[in-house]
Amino acid sequence: MAQPALISVLISTYNTPERLQKVLWGYAGQTDRHFEIVIADDGSRDEVVAANKAALVASGLSHRYVWHSDTGFAKWTILNRAIEAATGDYLLMTDGDCIPEPDLIATHRARARVGHYLSGSYCRLSNQVSQAITQNHVAAAQIFTPKGLRELGPVSGSVARKLGAKEWGVASILDHLLRVSPTFNGNNSSAWKSDVLKINGFDERIGYGGGDREFGYRLRHAGVRPHRIRYSARMLHLDHPRGYADPEIIAKNRALIEQTQRDRVTATAYGLRDA
């Protein structure tokens, strides 16, 4: 059974160095150290880029930094540049507001299968809890248990159940029993780089909302089957405002996604390589 040689963790970010710092604390504490970080920066200001790079150096993590100028939301474009820069044979996609649990890399590596992609999950935190998290909290890993997280503030029942699954020893069972379709979620999903290249990466026409799921549909159309690790691989999602959602753009995205599903598109003509 083939396992990844090197995992490239692609982290999208934009002008939020304080969140990215917390995320990097999580990767610095991984039990599996054979990975690289590839930052996909969608046009952060110069001073933010400097802060991000300083945090990367301080983390001691192997890393690459990919940046382009700010032209509005262009996450899928910068992720395509990050895919090109990645040296790993396996890609883990995530965001700069998602703190990984200590065995996240190890879980993705252990569960990777040729011809499959993996779909993990996230636990959305309250603003109070998000603000309260410190480096010590991340290093101690207690925030990945319901009890430890509740010490920082209110925790929803769904988050407590998801975090409790490993503690109770039922994560793999729940992954198997869950009947929710495992979509490709850009905050915690992974795939072989060869499969990502086969579908020509992300569709750069898509704005905010849905580009990751469209990417997952094309993987499926290309014969790459989804595998659920919802309870085995969790992220803590830091709270933040979402003022960039535009109903008109979301409607356009929906039309593009429906076309991908209807026509069973595999490789986009608007991705890594132009048509």
Short mmCIF file of N, CA and C in Angstrom, two decimals, residues 76-194:
data_model
loop_
_atom_site.label_atom_id
_atom_site.label_comp_id
_atom_site.label_asym_id
_atom_site.label_seq_id
_atom_site.Cartn_x
_atom_site.Cartn_y
_atom_site.Cartn_z
N TRP A 76 -8.22 30.76 -5.57
CA TRP A 76 -7.97 29.57 -6.38
C TRP A 76 -6.76 29.78 -7.30
N THR A 77 -6.53 31.02 -7.71
CA THR A 77 -5.36 31.33 -8.53
C THR A 77 -4.08 31.15 -7.73
N ILE A 78 -4.04 31.69 -6.52
CA ILE A 78 -2.82 31.57 -5.71
C ILE A 78 -2.62 30.13 -5.24
N LEU A 79 -3.70 29.39 -5.04
CA LEU A 79 -3.54 27.98 -4.70
C LEU A 79 -2.94 27.20 -5.87
N ASN A 80 -3.31 27.56 -7.08
CA ASN A 80 -2.68 26.91 -8.24
C ASN A 80 -1.18 27.19 -8.28
N ARG A 81 -0.79 28.42 -7.93
CA ARG A 81 0.64 28.73 -7.89
C ARG A 81 1.32 27.93 -6.77
N ALA A 82 0.61 27.73 -5.66
CA ALA A 82 1.17 26.95 -4.55
C ALA A 82 1.30 25.48 -4.94
N ILE A 83 0.34 24.97 -5.70
CA ILE A 83 0.43 23.58 -6.19
C ILE A 83 1.68 23.43 -7.04
N GLU A 84 1.94 24.40 -7.89
CA GLU A 84 3.13 24.36 -8.75
C GLU A 84 4.41 24.40 -7.92
N ALA A 85 4.38 25.14 -6.81
CA ALA A 85 5.58 25.29 -5.98
C ALA A 85 5.81 24.10 -5.06
N ALA A 86 4.77 23.34 -4.77
CA ALA A 86 4.87 22.23 -3.82
C ALA A 86 5.80 21.14 -4.35
N THR A 87 6.64 20.61 -3.47
CA THR A 87 7.57 19.54 -3.87
C THR A 87 7.09 18.17 -3.40
N GLY A 88 6.05 18.12 -2.59
CA GLY A 88 5.53 16.85 -2.11
C GLY A 88 4.73 16.11 -3.18
N ASP A 89 4.61 14.79 -2.99
CA ASP A 89 3.79 13.99 -3.91
C ASP A 89 2.34 13.91 -3.44
N TYR A 90 2.07 14.50 -2.27
CA TYR A 90 0.72 14.47 -1.70
C TYR A 90 0.43 15.86 -1.15
N LEU A 91 -0.79 16.37 -1.41
CA LEU A 91 -1.16 17.74 -1.06
C LEU A 91 -2.29 17.76 -0.04
N LEU A 92 -2.08 18.47 1.06
CA LEU A 92 -3.11 18.71 2.06
C LEU A 92 -3.52 20.17 1.95
N MET A 93 -4.79 20.42 1.64
CA MET A 93 -5.29 21.79 1.47
C MET A 93 -5.94 22.27 2.77
N THR A 94 -5.59 23.48 3.18
CA THR A 94 -6.20 24.05 4.37
C THR A 94 -6.13 25.57 4.31
N ASP A 95 -6.64 26.22 5.36
CA ASP A 95 -6.71 27.67 5.41
C ASP A 95 -5.93 28.21 6.60
N GLY A 96 -5.60 29.50 6.53
CA GLY A 96 -4.82 30.14 7.57
C GLY A 96 -5.61 30.54 8.79
N ASP A 97 -6.79 29.94 8.96
CA ASP A 97 -7.57 30.16 10.18
C ASP A 97 -7.98 28.83 10.82
N CYS A 98 -7.28 27.74 10.45
CA CYS A 98 -7.64 26.40 10.93
C CYS A 98 -6.45 25.76 11.64
N ILE A 99 -6.56 25.58 12.96
CA ILE A 99 -5.49 24.99 13.76
C ILE A 99 -5.59 23.48 13.70
N PRO A 100 -4.53 22.78 13.29
CA PRO A 100 -4.58 21.32 13.18
C PRO A 100 -4.35 20.63 14.52
N GLU A 101 -5.03 19.51 14.74
CA GLU A 101 -4.71 18.71 15.92
C GLU A 101 -3.35 18.04 15.71
N PRO A 102 -2.69 17.59 16.78
CA PRO A 102 -1.29 17.14 16.68
C PRO A 102 -1.06 15.98 15.71
N ASP A 103 -2.04 15.12 15.51
CA ASP A 103 -1.82 13.97 14.62
C ASP A 103 -2.50 14.15 13.26
N LEU A 104 -2.77 15.39 12.88
CA LEU A 104 -3.47 15.62 11.61
C LEU A 104 -2.66 15.10 10.42
N ILE A 105 -1.39 15.47 10.35
CA ILE A 105 -0.54 15.01 9.24
C ILE A 105 -0.44 13.49 9.26
N ALA A 106 -0.23 12.92 10.45
CA ALA A 106 -0.10 11.47 10.57
C ALA A 106 -1.35 10.76 10.11
N THR A 107 -2.52 11.32 10.41
CA THR A 107 -3.79 10.71 10.01
C THR A 107 -3.96 10.76 8.49
N HIS A 108 -3.70 11.91 7.90
CA HIS A 108 -3.81 12.00 6.44
C HIS A 108 -2.83 11.05 5.77
N ARG A 109 -1.62 10.92 6.30
CA ARG A 109 -0.65 10.02 5.70
C ARG A 109 -1.11 8.56 5.81
N ALA A 110 -1.56 8.18 7.01
CA ALA A 110 -1.94 6.79 7.25
C ALA A 110 -3.16 6.38 6.44
N ARG A 111 -4.06 7.33 6.18
CA ARG A 111 -5.31 6.99 5.49
C ARG A 111 -5.26 7.23 3.99
N ALA A 112 -4.14 7.77 3.49
CA ALA A 112 -4.02 8.04 2.05
C ALA A 112 -4.05 6.73 1.27
N ARG A 113 -4.79 6.73 0.17
CA ARG A 113 -4.88 5.56 -0.71
C ARG A 113 -4.79 6.03 -2.16
N VAL A 114 -4.10 5.27 -2.98
CA VAL A 114 -4.05 5.60 -4.41
C VAL A 114 -5.47 5.54 -4.98
N GLY A 115 -5.82 6.56 -5.77
CA GLY A 115 -7.15 6.60 -6.37
C GLY A 115 -8.23 7.16 -5.47
N HIS A 116 -7.83 7.74 -4.32
CA HIS A 116 -8.78 8.34 -3.39
C HIS A 116 -8.32 9.74 -2.98
N TYR A 117 -9.28 10.56 -2.53
CA TYR A 117 -8.93 11.77 -1.80
C TYR A 117 -9.58 11.69 -0.42
N LEU A 118 -9.05 12.44 0.54
CA LEU A 118 -9.53 12.40 1.92
C LEU A 118 -10.26 13.68 2.28
N SER A 119 -11.36 13.54 3.00
CA SER A 119 -12.18 14.67 3.42
C SER A 119 -12.26 14.72 4.94
N GLY A 120 -11.54 15.68 5.55
CA GLY A 120 -11.59 15.86 6.99
C GLY A 120 -12.66 16.86 7.38
N SER A 121 -12.54 17.42 8.59
CA SER A 121 -13.58 18.34 9.05
C SER A 121 -12.97 19.45 9.91
N TYR A 122 -13.83 20.37 10.32
CA TYR A 122 -13.39 21.44 11.22
C TYR A 122 -14.45 21.66 12.29
N CYS A 123 -14.00 22.27 13.39
CA CYS A 123 -14.89 22.63 14.50
C CYS A 123 -14.91 24.15 14.59
N ARG A 124 -16.05 24.75 14.31
CA ARG A 124 -16.13 26.21 14.31
C ARG A 124 -16.19 26.73 15.75
N LEU A 125 -15.24 27.59 16.10
CA LEU A 125 -15.14 28.11 17.45
C LEU A 125 -15.87 29.45 17.58
N SER A 126 -16.23 29.78 18.81
CA SER A 126 -16.79 31.10 19.09
C SER A 126 -15.67 32.13 19.06
N ASN A 127 -16.04 33.40 18.96
CA ASN A 127 -15.03 34.45 18.96
C ASN A 127 -14.28 34.48 20.29
N GLN A 128 -14.98 34.25 21.37
CA GLN A 128 -14.35 34.25 22.70
C GLN A 128 -13.26 33.20 22.79
N VAL A 129 -13.57 32.00 22.36
CA VAL A 129 -12.60 30.90 22.41
C VAL A 129 -11.45 31.17 21.44
N SER A 130 -11.78 31.64 20.25
CA SER A 130 -10.75 31.92 19.24
C SER A 130 -9.71 32.92 19.76
N GLN A 131 -10.19 33.97 20.41
CA GLN A 131 -9.29 35.00 20.92
C GLN A 131 -8.46 34.50 22.09
N ALA A 132 -9.00 33.57 22.86
CA ALA A 132 -8.34 33.11 24.09
C ALA A 132 -7.21 32.12 23.85
N ILE A 133 -7.16 31.50 22.69
CA ILE A 133 -6.16 30.46 22.42
C ILE A 133 -4.75 31.05 22.37
N THR A 134 -3.85 30.45 23.16
CA THR A 134 -2.45 30.87 23.19
C THR A 134 -1.56 29.73 22.69
N GLN A 135 -0.27 30.03 22.56
CA GLN A 135 0.68 29.02 22.12
C GLN A 135 0.72 27.84 23.10
N ASN A 136 0.62 28.13 24.39
CA ASN A 136 0.63 27.05 25.38
C ASN A 136 -0.58 26.14 25.22
N HIS A 137 -1.73 26.72 24.92
CA HIS A 137 -2.94 25.91 24.71
C HIS A 137 -2.75 24.96 23.53
N VAL A 138 -2.18 25.47 22.45
CA VAL A 138 -1.97 24.63 21.26
C VAL A 138 -0.94 23.55 21.54
N ALA A 139 0.15 23.92 22.21
CA ALA A 139 1.22 22.95 22.50
C ALA A 139 0.74 21.84 23.42
N ALA A 140 -0.10 22.18 24.39
CA ALA A 140 -0.60 21.18 25.34
C ALA A 140 -1.66 20.28 24.72
N ALA A 141 -2.28 20.74 23.63
CA ALA A 141 -3.28 19.96 22.87
C ALA A 141 -4.58 19.71 23.63
N GLN A 142 -4.75 20.30 24.80
CA GLN A 142 -5.99 20.09 25.54
C GLN A 142 -7.19 20.73 24.85
N ILE A 143 -6.93 21.72 23.99
CA ILE A 143 -8.04 22.36 23.28
C ILE A 143 -8.68 21.43 22.26
N PHE A 144 -8.07 20.26 22.05
CA PHE A 144 -8.68 19.28 21.14
C PHE A 144 -9.51 18.25 21.89
N THR A 145 -9.86 18.58 23.13
CA THR A 145 -10.81 17.78 23.91
C THR A 145 -11.95 18.71 24.33
N PRO A 146 -13.16 18.19 24.49
CA PRO A 146 -14.28 19.05 24.90
C PRO A 146 -14.00 19.77 26.21
N LYS A 147 -13.44 19.07 27.19
CA LYS A 147 -13.17 19.67 28.50
C LYS A 147 -12.15 20.79 28.38
N GLY A 148 -11.06 20.54 27.65
CA GLY A 148 -10.02 21.55 27.52
C GLY A 148 -10.51 22.79 26.80
N LEU A 149 -11.32 22.61 25.77
CA LEU A 149 -11.81 23.76 25.01
C LEU A 149 -12.81 24.57 25.83
N ARG A 150 -13.62 23.90 26.63
CA ARG A 150 -14.63 24.59 27.44
C ARG A 150 -14.00 25.48 28.50
N GLU A 151 -12.75 25.23 28.83
CA GLU A 151 -12.07 26.09 29.80
C GLU A 151 -11.84 27.49 29.25
N LEU A 152 -11.93 27.63 27.92
CA LEU A 152 -11.70 28.93 27.28
C LEU A 152 -12.99 29.67 26.96
N GLY A 153 -14.12 28.97 27.00
CA GLY A 153 -15.39 29.61 26.66
C GLY A 153 -16.43 28.61 26.24
N PRO A 154 -17.59 29.09 25.77
CA PRO A 154 -18.67 28.19 25.37
C PRO A 154 -18.32 27.35 24.15
N VAL A 155 -18.77 26.10 24.17
CA VAL A 155 -18.53 25.16 23.07
C VAL A 155 -19.85 24.52 22.69
N SER A 156 -20.19 24.51 21.42
CA SER A 156 -21.46 23.93 20.97
C SER A 156 -21.46 22.42 21.14
N GLY A 157 -22.65 21.85 21.15
CA GLY A 157 -22.78 20.40 21.29
C GLY A 157 -22.16 19.65 20.13
N SER A 158 -22.30 20.18 18.91
CA SER A 158 -21.74 19.49 17.74
C SER A 158 -20.22 19.48 17.78
N VAL A 159 -19.62 20.58 18.23
CA VAL A 159 -18.16 20.63 18.37
C VAL A 159 -17.70 19.66 19.45
N ALA A 160 -18.41 19.63 20.57
CA ALA A 160 -18.04 18.72 21.66
C ALA A 160 -18.11 17.26 21.21
N ARG A 161 -19.12 16.91 20.44
CA ARG A 161 -19.25 15.52 19.96
C ARG A 161 -18.12 15.17 19.00
N LYS A 162 -17.79 16.11 18.12
CA LYS A 162 -16.73 15.83 17.14
C LYS A 162 -15.38 15.68 17.84
N LEU A 163 -15.11 16.56 18.81
CA LEU A 163 -13.85 16.47 19.54
C LEU A 163 -13.81 15.25 20.45
N GLY A 164 -14.97 14.85 20.96
CA GLY A 164 -15.01 13.71 21.87
C GLY A 164 -14.84 12.37 21.19
N ALA A 165 -15.00 12.32 19.88
CA ALA A 165 -14.97 11.04 19.16
C ALA A 165 -13.66 10.28 19.36
N LYS A 166 -12.54 10.98 19.27
CA LYS A 166 -11.25 10.30 19.47
C LYS A 166 -11.06 9.92 20.94
N GLU A 167 -11.46 10.83 21.81
CA GLU A 167 -11.32 10.59 23.25
C GLU A 167 -12.10 9.34 23.66
N TRP A 168 -13.23 9.13 23.02
CA TRP A 168 -14.08 7.97 23.34
C TRP A 168 -13.74 6.75 22.50
N GLY A 169 -12.77 6.89 21.58
CA GLY A 169 -12.31 5.76 20.79
C GLY A 169 -13.27 5.31 19.69
N VAL A 170 -14.11 6.24 19.20
CA VAL A 170 -15.11 5.84 18.20
C VAL A 170 -14.96 6.62 16.89
N ALA A 171 -13.85 7.34 16.70
CA ALA A 171 -13.70 8.19 15.52
C ALA A 171 -13.79 7.39 14.22
N SER A 172 -13.04 6.30 14.12
CA SER A 172 -13.05 5.50 12.88
C SER A 172 -14.41 4.88 12.62
N ILE A 173 -15.08 4.46 13.69
CA ILE A 173 -16.42 3.87 13.54
C ILE A 173 -17.39 4.91 12.99
N LEU A 174 -17.33 6.12 13.54
CA LEU A 174 -18.23 7.18 13.07
C LEU A 174 -17.91 7.59 11.63
N ASP A 175 -16.63 7.61 11.28
CA ASP A 175 -16.26 7.90 9.89
C ASP A 175 -16.93 6.91 8.95
N HIS A 176 -16.96 5.65 9.36
CA HIS A 176 -17.52 4.59 8.51
C HIS A 176 -19.05 4.66 8.46
N LEU A 177 -19.66 4.98 9.59
CA LEU A 177 -21.13 4.95 9.67
C LEU A 177 -21.79 6.19 9.08
N LEU A 178 -21.08 7.32 9.09
CA LEU A 178 -21.67 8.57 8.64
C LEU A 178 -22.10 8.48 7.18
N ARG A 179 -23.30 8.94 6.88
CA ARG A 179 -23.82 8.84 5.53
C ARG A 179 -23.77 10.17 4.76
N VAL A 180 -23.22 11.22 5.37
CA VAL A 180 -23.09 12.49 4.68
C VAL A 180 -22.04 12.35 3.58
N SER A 181 -22.33 12.85 2.39
CA SER A 181 -21.40 12.74 1.26
C SER A 181 -20.11 13.49 1.57
N PRO A 182 -18.94 12.84 1.43
CA PRO A 182 -17.66 13.48 1.74
C PRO A 182 -17.19 14.41 0.62
N THR A 183 -17.49 15.68 0.75
CA THR A 183 -17.07 16.67 -0.25
C THR A 183 -15.60 17.04 -0.03
N PHE A 184 -15.01 17.67 -1.03
CA PHE A 184 -13.65 18.19 -0.88
C PHE A 184 -13.76 19.57 -0.25
N ASN A 185 -13.36 19.69 1.00
CA ASN A 185 -13.45 20.95 1.73
C ASN A 185 -12.06 21.57 1.82
N GLY A 186 -11.93 22.80 1.35
CA GLY A 186 -10.62 23.43 1.24
C GLY A 186 -9.91 23.68 2.53
N ASN A 187 -10.60 23.50 3.67
CA ASN A 187 -9.92 23.72 4.95
C ASN A 187 -9.30 22.45 5.53
N ASN A 188 -9.63 21.27 4.97
CA ASN A 188 -9.07 20.03 5.53
C ASN A 188 -9.36 18.85 4.60
N SER A 189 -8.74 18.84 3.45
CA SER A 189 -8.86 17.72 2.51
C SER A 189 -7.51 17.50 1.85
N SER A 190 -7.30 16.29 1.36
CA SER A 190 -5.99 15.98 0.76
C SER A 190 -6.15 15.07 -0.44
N ALA A 191 -5.15 15.12 -1.33
CA ALA A 191 -5.17 14.32 -2.56
C ALA A 191 -3.75 14.17 -3.08
N TRP A 192 -3.55 13.15 -3.90
CA TRP A 192 -2.26 12.97 -4.56
C TRP A 192 -2.03 14.10 -5.56
N LYS A 193 -0.82 14.61 -5.60
CA LYS A 193 -0.52 15.71 -6.53
C LYS A 193 -0.76 15.27 -7.97
N SER A 194 -0.47 14.02 -8.28
CA SER A 194 -0.68 13.53 -9.65
C SER A 194 -2.15 13.63 -10.05
#
